[in-house]
CSV table of C-alpha atoms in Angstrom, one decimal:
chain,number,residue,atom,x,y,z
A,1,MET,CA,84.2,-25.2,4.6
A,2,LEU,CA,87.2,-24.6,6.9
A,3,GLU,CA,88.2,-26.3,10.2
A,4,GLY,CA,91.2,-24.1,11.5
A,5,GLY,CA,94.3,-25.3,13.9
A,6,LYS,CA,97.3,-24.2,15.5
A,7,GLU,CA,99.8,-26.2,16.4
A,8,ASP,CA,101.7,-26.0,19.6
A,9,GLY,CA,100.0,-22.8,20.8
A,10,GLU,CA,101.6,-20.4,18.1
A,11,GLY,CA,99.3,-17.4,17.1
A,12,ASP,CA,100.9,-17.6,13.2
A,13,ARG,CA,97.8,-18.3,10.6
A,14,ASP,CA,100.0,-19.8,8.1
A,15,ASP,CA,99.9,-22.9,10.3
A,16,GLU,CA,96.4,-23.3,9.8
A,17,GLU,CA,94.3,-26.3,8.1
A,18,PHE,CA,91.6,-25.4,5.8
A,19,VAL,CA,89.1,-28.4,5.1
A,20,LEU,CA,85.7,-28.0,3.1
A,21,ILE,CA,83.1,-29.8,4.3
A,22,GLU,CA,79.3,-29.9,3.1
A,23,ASP,CA,75.8,-29.9,4.6
A,24,GLU,CA,75.4,-32.8,7.5
A,25,GLU,CA,72.0,-33.5,6.1
A,26,GLU,CA,72.6,-34.6,2.6
A,27,GLU,CA,76.4,-35.5,3.0
A,28,GLU,CA,76.4,-38.5,2.1
A,29,GLU,CA,73.5,-38.3,-1.1
A,30,GLU,CA,75.6,-35.2,-2.3
A,31,GLU,CA,78.9,-36.8,-1.9
A,32,ASP,CA,80.5,-36.8,-5.5
A,33,GLU,CA,78.8,-33.0,-5.7
A,34,ASP,CA,81.1,-30.0,-6.8
A,35,LYS,CA,80.8,-27.2,-4.6
A,36,LEU,CA,82.4,-23.8,-6.4
A,37,LEU,CA,85.1,-23.6,-3.3
A,38,GLN,CA,86.1,-26.6,-3.6
A,39,ARG,CA,86.8,-25.6,-7.7
A,40,HIS,CA,89.1,-22.8,-6.5
A,41,SER,CA,90.5,-23.8,-3.4
A,42,GLY,CA,93.7,-22.1,-4.0
A,43,ASP,CA,91.5,-18.7,-4.3
A,44,ASP,CA,90.0,-19.7,-1.4
A,45,TRP,CA,93.1,-19.8,0.6
A,46,GLU,CA,93.5,-16.2,-0.1
A,47,LEU,CA,90.0,-15.6,1.4
A,48,CYS,CA,90.7,-17.4,4.4
A,49,LYS,CA,93.8,-14.8,4.8
A,50,GLU,CA,91.2,-11.9,4.9
A,51,LEU,CA,88.5,-13.1,7.5
A,52,PRO,CA,88.4,-11.6,10.5
A,53,PRO,CA,90.2,-13.2,13.6
A,54,ARG,CA,86.6,-14.2,15.7
A,55,THR,CA,85.9,-17.2,12.4
A,56,VAL,CA,89.7,-18.8,13.1
A,57,GLY,CA,88.8,-22.5,14.4
A,58,TYR,CA,85.5,-22.7,13.5
A,59,THR,CA,84.3,-25.0,10.7
A,60,TRP,CA,82.5,-23.8,7.1
A,61,GLN,CA,79.7,-25.7,6.4
A,62,LEU,CA,77.3,-25.6,3.4
A,63,ALA,CA,74.4,-24.1,4.8
A,64,TYR,CA,72.4,-23.1,1.0
A,65,SER,CA,73.4,-23.9,-2.6
A,66,THR,CA,71.0,-23.4,-5.6
A,67,SER,CA,71.9,-26.4,-6.6
A,68,ARG,CA,70.4,-28.4,-4.3
A,69,HIS,CA,67.8,-26.3,-2.7
A,70,GLY,CA,66.0,-24.4,-5.6
A,71,ALA,CA,66.8,-20.8,-6.8
A,72,SER,CA,64.9,-18.8,-4.2
A,73,LEU,CA,65.5,-16.4,-1.6
A,74,LYS,CA,62.9,-17.4,0.4
A,75,SER,CA,64.2,-20.5,0.8
A,76,LEU,CA,67.8,-19.2,1.2
A,77,TYR,CA,66.5,-17.1,4.1
A,78,ARG,CA,64.5,-20.4,5.5
A,79,LYS,CA,67.8,-22.2,5.6
A,80,LEU,CA,69.7,-19.2,7.1
A,81,SER,CA,66.4,-18.5,9.9
A,82,GLY,CA,68.3,-20.7,12.7
A,83,THR,CA,72.2,-19.4,12.0
A,84,ASP,CA,73.7,-16.8,14.3
A,85,SER,CA,77.2,-17.3,12.7
A,86,PRO,CA,78.6,-15.1,10.0
A,87,VAL,CA,78.1,-16.1,6.7
A,88,ILE,CA,80.1,-16.1,2.9
A,89,ILE,CA,77.9,-15.9,-0.2
A,90,VAL,CA,80.0,-17.3,-3.3
A,91,ILE,CA,78.2,-16.5,-6.9
A,92,LYS,CA,79.4,-17.9,-10.3
A,93,ASP,CA,78.4,-15.8,-13.1
A,94,ALA,CA,77.3,-16.7,-16.6
A,95,LEU,CA,81.1,-15.8,-17.7
A,96,ASP,CA,82.4,-18.0,-15.3
A,97,GLU,CA,84.2,-15.5,-12.6
A,98,ILE,CA,83.1,-16.2,-9.1
A,99,PHE,CA,82.9,-13.6,-6.3
A,100,GLY,CA,80.6,-12.7,-3.4
A,101,ALA,CA,80.6,-11.4,0.3
A,102,PHE,CA,81.4,-11.9,3.9
A,103,LEU,CA,78.8,-10.9,5.5
A,104,SER,CA,79.2,-10.3,10.0
A,105,HIS,CA,75.7,-11.5,10.3
A,106,PRO,CA,73.4,-14.1,8.4
A,107,LEU,CA,71.2,-12.6,5.7
A,108,ARG,CA,67.8,-12.2,6.5
A,109,PRO,CA,65.0,-10.0,5.6
A,110,SER,CA,65.1,-6.8,7.1
A,111,GLU,CA,63.5,-3.0,6.9
A,112,MET,CA,66.8,-1.3,7.1
A,113,PHE,CA,70.7,-1.9,6.1
A,114,TYR,CA,72.5,-4.1,9.5
A,115,GLY,CA,75.7,-5.8,10.4
A,116,THR,CA,79.1,-4.5,10.7
A,117,GLY,CA,82.2,-3.4,9.3
A,118,GLU,CA,83.6,-6.5,9.3
A,119,THR,CA,81.5,-7.1,5.9
A,120,PHE,CA,83.3,-7.1,3.1
A,121,LEU,CA,83.1,-7.9,-0.8
A,122,PHE,CA,85.6,-9.6,-3.0
A,123,MET,CA,86.5,-11.3,-6.3
A,124,LEU,CA,87.5,-14.6,-6.1
A,125,HIS,CA,88.3,-16.0,-9.5
A,126,PRO,CA,89.9,-15.5,-12.0
A,127,ARG,CA,91.7,-13.5,-9.7
A,128,PHE,CA,91.6,-12.6,-6.1
A,129,LYS,CA,90.8,-9.1,-4.9
A,130,CYS,CA,89.4,-8.1,-1.5
A,131,PHE,CA,87.4,-4.7,-0.5
A,132,LYS,CA,86.9,-3.6,2.9
A,133,TRP,CA,84.7,-1.0,4.9
A,134,THR,CA,85.7,2.1,4.0
A,135,GLY,CA,84.0,3.8,6.9
A,136,GLU,CA,82.1,6.2,4.9
A,137,ASN,CA,79.0,4.7,5.6
A,138,SER,CA,77.2,1.4,7.7
A,139,PHE,CA,74.9,0.1,4.3
A,140,PHE,CA,76.1,-3.2,4.9
A,141,ILE,CA,73.4,-5.6,4.7
A,142,LYS,CA,69.8,-5.6,3.3
A,143,GLY,CA,67.2,-8.0,2.7
A,144,ASP,CA,64.0,-7.9,1.0
A,145,LEU,CA,61.4,-10.4,-0.1
A,146,ASP,CA,62.3,-9.5,-3.4
A,147,CYS,CA,66.1,-8.8,-3.3
A,148,PHE,CA,69.1,-8.9,-1.2
A,149,ALA,CA,72.1,-6.2,-1.3
A,150,ILE,CA,75.3,-6.0,-0.1
A,151,GLY,CA,77.2,-2.3,0.4
A,152,GLY,CA,75.2,1.4,-1.1
A,153,GLY,CA,75.8,4.9,-1.4
A,154,SER,CA,74.5,7.0,-4.0
A,155,GLY,CA,72.1,4.7,-5.6
A,156,HIS,CA,74.4,1.8,-5.9
A,157,PHE,CA,74.7,-1.0,-4.5
A,158,GLY,CA,78.3,-3.4,-4.1
A,159,LEU,CA,76.2,-6.4,-4.8
A,160,TRP,CA,72.2,-6.6,-5.3
A,161,VAL,CA,70.6,-10.0,-6.3
A,162,ASP,CA,67.2,-10.7,-7.3
A,163,GLU,CA,64.1,-13.1,-5.4
A,164,ASN,CA,65.0,-15.9,-7.8
A,165,LEU,CA,68.9,-16.1,-7.2
A,166,TYR,CA,69.4,-15.5,-11.3
A,167,LEU,CA,69.7,-12.1,-12.2
A,168,GLY,CA,72.2,-9.6,-9.8
A,169,ARG,CA,74.0,-6.3,-10.3
A,170,SER,CA,76.9,-5.5,-9.1
A,171,SER,CA,78.4,-1.6,-9.3
A,172,PRO,CA,81.0,0.5,-7.2
A,173,CYS,CA,79.6,1.8,-4.0
A,174,TYR,CA,81.0,4.2,-0.6
A,175,THR,CA,80.3,1.6,1.5
A,176,PHE,CA,83.3,-0.6,0.2
A,177,ASN,CA,85.3,1.4,-2.4
A,178,ASN,CA,85.0,-1.7,-4.8
A,179,CYS,CA,84.7,-1.8,-8.7
A,180,CYS,CA,82.3,-3.8,-10.4
A,181,LEU,CA,82.4,-7.1,-9.3
A,182,SER,CA,81.8,-8.9,-12.4
A,183,GLU,CA,82.8,-8.5,-15.8
A,184,THR,CA,79.6,-6.9,-17.0
A,185,ASP,CA,77.3,-4.3,-14.3
A,186,ASP,CA,74.6,-7.1,-14.8
A,187,PHE,CA,75.0,-10.9,-14.7
A,188,ARG,CA,73.3,-14.1,-14.7
A,189,VAL,CA,73.2,-16.2,-11.6
A,190,MET,CA,74.4,-19.6,-12.6
A,191,GLU,CA,75.4,-21.0,-9.0
A,192,LEU,CA,75.1,-19.5,-5.5
A,193,GLU,CA,76.5,-20.8,-2.7
A,194,VAL,CA,76.1,-19.7,1.2
A,195,TRP,CA,78.5,-21.0,3.9
A,196,LYS,CA,77.8,-20.5,7.4
A,197,PHE,CA,80.9,-21.4,10.8
A,198,SER,CA,80.2,-23.8,12.8
């Protein structure tokens, strides 16, 4: 998705160039497919400025898309099974709002929450807003076979999506002190993409 490079050894992140790329295996077959982040490249730049320094200079590659790979959490886990880089989850809901999460570690089934304070939630469209770790707890990432959750506290998840990648919920949570990412607490997932760094 993103490719960053610096000119003349300068350390200023404003000199970076960013390029979206597709999944290499299906690149020729799906060349004209419209990606969520390609449609919102201006908002994408805002997101880039919030990413941790260790992601600078890496290319973002589409690892999973419901429009390509079907709507199944198990399929998503399989697609990410060989990944050890951070990932970005981007969701478009039925009201055309776009939001998601940067995860310090790839999504996988887990008995407990995992990840680091690099993890954050964001709103991408119609407006950009980022919610970083508050330090209140360490409920970053949790993957079950029937859902995944990002952020938590007092029985609320910052972002929760079911096993069919169809129904979701967003609530304020202690981990990120976020607002509801979608217009309503409960939302329907119209598209979901996961991007990895390579």
